[in-house]
Short mmCIF file of C-alpha atoms in Angstrom, two decimals:
data_model
loop_
_atom_site.label_atom_id
_atom_site.label_comp_id
_atom_site.label_asym_id
_atom_site.label_seq_id
_atom_site.Cartn_x
_atom_site.Cartn_y
_atom_site.Cartn_z
CA ASP A 1 78.32 64.76 88.21
CA GLY A 2 80.30 67.74 85.92
CA GLY A 3 84.17 67.91 86.68
CA ILE A 4 87.60 67.72 85.24
CA THR A 5 89.56 64.41 86.15
CA GLN A 6 93.23 63.45 86.31
CA SER A 7 94.57 59.80 86.19
CA PRO A 8 96.73 58.19 87.88
CA LYS A 9 96.90 59.98 91.22
CA TYR A 10 100.29 58.75 91.65
CA LEU A 11 102.98 57.71 89.06
CA PHE A 12 106.28 56.07 89.05
CA ARG A 13 108.73 56.39 86.15
CA LYS A 14 112.50 55.29 85.14
CA GLU A 15 114.45 57.87 84.13
CA GLY A 16 114.35 57.87 80.11
CA GLN A 17 110.93 56.61 79.63
CA ASN A 18 108.25 58.85 78.19
CA VAL A 19 104.87 59.16 80.50
CA THR A 20 101.56 60.18 79.03
CA LEU A 21 99.10 62.13 82.31
CA SER A 22 95.84 61.74 81.36
CA CYS A 23 93.06 64.65 81.71
CA GLU A 24 89.63 64.51 80.99
CA GLN A 25 86.74 67.19 81.38
CA ASN A 26 82.97 67.06 80.75
CA LEU A 27 82.35 70.47 81.28
CA ASN A 28 82.06 71.47 77.67
CA HIS A 29 85.11 73.82 78.33
CA ASP A 30 86.77 75.46 74.93
CA ALA A 31 90.45 75.93 76.74
CA MET A 32 92.57 73.40 78.63
CA TYR A 33 95.64 73.91 80.28
CA TRP A 34 98.52 72.12 82.09
CA TYR A 35 100.56 73.45 84.79
CA ARG A 36 103.63 71.93 86.92
CA GLN A 37 103.66 72.72 90.42
CA ASP A 38 106.95 72.42 92.59
CA PRO A 39 107.50 72.98 96.37
CA GLY A 40 107.63 76.77 97.30
CA GLN A 41 106.64 77.98 93.51
CA GLY A 42 103.82 78.90 91.79
CA LEU A 43 102.14 76.90 89.28
CA ARG A 44 104.08 77.18 85.75
CA LEU A 45 102.41 76.82 82.43
CA ILE A 46 103.37 73.88 80.35
CA TYR A 47 100.80 73.98 77.63
CA TYR A 48 97.34 75.43 76.78
CA SER A 49 94.84 74.79 74.21
CA GLN A 50 91.86 77.31 73.29
CA ILE A 51 89.94 74.70 70.97
CA VAL A 52 90.24 71.60 69.68
CA ASN A 53 93.60 70.58 67.42
CA ASP A 54 94.92 73.81 68.55
CA PHE A 55 97.60 73.99 71.22
CA GLN A 56 100.27 76.84 72.07
CA LYS A 57 103.69 76.17 74.47
CA GLY A 58 103.29 77.84 77.73
CA ASP A 59 106.44 79.27 80.03
CA ILE A 60 108.30 76.05 80.32
CA ALA A 61 106.97 73.76 77.37
CA GLU A 62 110.86 72.14 76.62
CA GLY A 63 110.27 68.29 77.29
CA TYR A 64 106.69 67.87 76.89
CA SER A 65 104.10 67.37 74.30
CA VAL A 66 100.26 67.50 74.16
CA SER A 67 97.28 66.79 71.76
CA ARG A 68 94.21 67.97 71.58
CA GLU A 69 92.07 65.83 69.40
CA LYS A 70 88.81 65.96 70.96
CA LYS A 71 87.10 68.74 73.04
CA GLU A 72 87.23 66.59 76.49
CA SER A 73 90.66 65.22 76.61
CA PHE A 74 93.92 66.88 76.49
CA PRO A 75 97.13 64.40 77.55
CA LEU A 76 100.45 65.60 78.32
CA THR A 77 103.41 63.57 77.47
CA VAL A 78 106.53 63.69 79.53
CA THR A 79 109.52 63.37 77.76
CA SER A 80 112.75 61.94 78.36
CA ALA A 81 113.90 64.94 77.40
CA GLN A 82 112.54 66.80 80.22
CA LYS A 83 115.33 67.25 82.49
CA ASN A 84 113.43 67.16 85.81
CA PRO A 85 110.36 65.51 85.84
CA THR A 86 109.13 64.84 89.37
CA ALA A 87 106.93 67.50 90.06
CA PHE A 88 102.99 67.60 90.72
CA TYR A 89 101.19 68.19 87.51
CA LEU A 90 97.97 70.04 87.30
CA CYS A 91 95.22 70.07 84.40
CA ALA A 92 92.65 72.66 84.12
CA SER A 93 90.22 73.99 82.12
CA GLY A 94 88.18 77.04 81.55
CA ARG A 95 85.58 78.57 78.85
CA GLY A 96 87.88 80.79 77.48
CA GLN A 97 87.71 84.21 76.28
CA ASP A 98 85.70 86.77 78.59
CA SER A 99 86.10 84.13 81.27
CA TYR A 100 89.30 83.62 82.79
CA GLU A 101 88.25 81.37 85.91
CA GLN A 102 89.78 78.13 85.79
CA TYR A 103 88.34 74.45 87.07
CA PHE A 104 91.06 72.32 88.46
CA GLY A 105 91.50 68.41 88.13
CA PRO A 106 92.99 66.83 91.37
CA GLY A 107 96.32 66.62 89.87
CA THR A 108 98.80 63.69 89.09
CA ARG A 109 102.55 63.69 91.04
CA LEU A 110 105.05 62.06 88.86
CA THR A 111 108.11 60.39 89.96
CA VAL A 112 110.90 59.63 87.78
CA THR A 113 113.87 57.58 89.19
CA GLY B 1 98.85 64.09 101.11
CA GLU B 2 100.65 66.18 98.33
CA SER B 3 102.97 68.76 100.14
CA VAL B 4 102.87 71.82 97.82
CA GLY B 5 104.48 75.28 98.88
CA LEU B 6 107.39 73.91 101.80
CA HIS B 7 109.18 77.27 101.78
CA LEU B 8 106.11 79.80 101.34
CA PRO B 9 105.26 82.57 103.57
CA THR B 10 103.28 81.30 106.12
CA LEU B 11 100.45 82.99 107.88
CA SER B 12 99.12 81.38 111.51
CA VAL B 13 95.56 82.80 113.12
CA GLN B 14 93.21 81.62 115.76
CA GLU B 15 90.24 79.96 115.00
CA GLY B 16 87.93 83.03 114.56
CA ASP B 17 90.12 85.34 114.12
CA ASN B 18 90.02 87.64 110.57
CA SER B 19 92.73 86.73 108.10
CA ILE B 20 94.53 88.74 105.84
CA ILE B 21 96.39 87.14 102.67
CA ASN B 22 98.96 89.64 100.59
CA CYS B 23 99.73 89.56 96.87
CA ALA B 24 101.87 92.14 94.80
CA TYR B 25 101.09 91.21 91.23
CA SER B 26 103.41 92.07 88.25
CA ASN B 27 101.46 93.44 85.42
CA SER B 28 100.21 96.50 85.35
CA ALA B 29 97.94 95.83 82.51
CA SER B 30 96.35 93.18 83.75
CA ASP B 31 92.36 93.26 84.17
CA TYR B 32 91.39 90.42 86.11
CA PHE B 33 92.03 88.71 89.53
CA ILE B 34 91.37 85.66 91.08
CA TRP B 35 92.12 83.92 94.40
CA TYR B 36 92.41 80.13 94.49
CA LYS B 37 92.50 78.10 97.53
CA GLN B 38 94.81 74.47 97.44
CA GLU B 39 94.37 71.86 99.99
CA SER B 40 96.77 69.59 100.06
CA GLY B 41 97.10 66.92 97.49
CA LYS B 42 94.23 68.30 95.62
CA GLY B 43 93.91 70.99 92.72
CA PRO B 44 93.38 74.91 93.42
CA GLN B 45 89.86 75.73 93.69
CA PHE B 46 88.42 79.20 92.71
CA ILE B 47 87.70 81.59 95.69
CA ILE B 48 86.44 84.83 94.25
CA ASP B 49 87.23 87.26 91.55
CA ILE B 50 87.70 91.15 90.71
CA ARG B 51 88.14 93.20 87.66
CA SER B 52 90.75 95.53 87.49
CA ASN B 53 87.84 98.43 87.48
CA MET B 54 86.88 97.63 91.16
CA ASP B 55 88.29 97.92 94.31
CA LYS B 56 86.85 95.82 96.38
CA ARG B 57 84.35 92.65 96.01
CA GLN B 58 82.59 90.66 98.82
CA GLY B 59 81.85 87.01 98.57
CA GLN B 60 80.68 84.54 101.48
CA ARG B 61 83.09 85.40 104.04
CA VAL B 62 85.72 86.55 102.01
CA THR B 63 86.62 90.01 100.72
CA VAL B 64 88.94 90.60 98.05
CA LEU B 65 90.82 94.18 97.82
CA LEU B 66 92.90 95.65 94.81
CA ASN B 67 94.94 98.56 95.00
CA LYS B 68 95.81 99.30 91.42
CA THR B 69 97.92 102.52 92.28
CA VAL B 70 100.72 99.68 94.16
CA LYS B 71 99.50 96.45 92.38
CA HIS B 72 98.29 94.75 95.43
CA LEU B 73 95.67 92.48 96.08
CA SER B 74 94.38 90.94 99.46
CA LEU B 75 92.15 88.48 100.46
CA GLN B 76 90.57 88.88 103.94
CA ILE B 77 88.81 86.06 105.72
CA ALA B 78 86.41 86.52 108.49
CA ALA B 79 85.87 84.18 111.20
CA THR B 80 88.61 81.81 110.22
CA GLN B 81 87.60 78.02 110.30
CA PRO B 82 89.87 75.15 110.35
CA GLY B 83 88.84 74.11 106.97
CA ASP B 84 90.17 77.03 105.84
CA SER B 85 93.61 76.06 106.33
CA ALA B 86 95.28 75.76 102.91
CA VAL B 87 97.66 77.15 100.50
CA TYR B 88 96.11 80.27 98.68
CA PHE B 89 97.11 81.86 95.41
CA CYS B 90 96.66 85.04 93.71
CA ALA B 91 96.80 84.87 90.25
CA GLU B 92 96.71 87.41 87.30
CA ASN B 93 95.37 87.77 83.79
CA THR B 94 95.46 90.61 81.42
CA GLY B 95 92.71 89.35 79.06
CA GLY B 96 93.72 85.97 77.27
CA PHE B 97 94.25 82.78 77.71
CA LYS B 98 97.19 82.81 79.96
CA THR B 99 97.05 83.20 83.95
CA ILE B 100 99.99 83.96 86.16
CA PHE B 101 99.73 82.66 89.61
CA GLY B 102 102.02 83.82 92.41
CA ALA B 103 103.72 81.42 94.44
CA GLY B 104 101.45 81.24 97.17
CA THR B 105 100.73 81.94 100.88
CA ARG B 106 99.91 79.02 103.48
CA LEU B 107 97.43 79.42 105.93
CA PHE B 108 97.52 77.79 109.52
CA VAL B 109 94.62 77.96 111.70
CA LYS B 110 95.09 77.00 115.06
CA ALA B 111 92.01 75.52 117.11
#
């Protein structure tokens, strides 16, 4: 069963703690993306990776970090420096150049109190 | 489920009617456009796409229209069904890895 998975579905953390969100894909896609979604807004790009061991900042990268050590995995760490971390986080993958369709995971709802 | 887009523009249609969802895009250099559907608590799903060298593309029950003169995109859903209720996003791409998503429109289908 091919697809993209995110875990967990819901995550709760105390303020000041770092937290890592998981994203795995078995679609053999080169590109992977992390988006943040807030009520009343579209998806905002946090980080993206075109290829293993390479990643680029998106529009709202401050307070976040990523790694891309394997093609299948693109974990996102929400650090304590992120001022408003409570949000719905979506991971996506895509074939890359010349194919811009993105395949999304089910999302992780992070609540920080 | 997840509540996204609490203050989104909303379109309410009767089951069986046609729906038209509109989107104004921002970049005249964008050459690829996609419509996504997002159900409550889930990630967006691809519906249909169109390249800038086309002005219309049809899928199963869906049609996308592109007007580059006024930077406008629309999604038409024929014979709207309760399962079409969701938030719909348009997205634009200028040929690179970054895609820009619109804020979304919530579609309610009344039975």
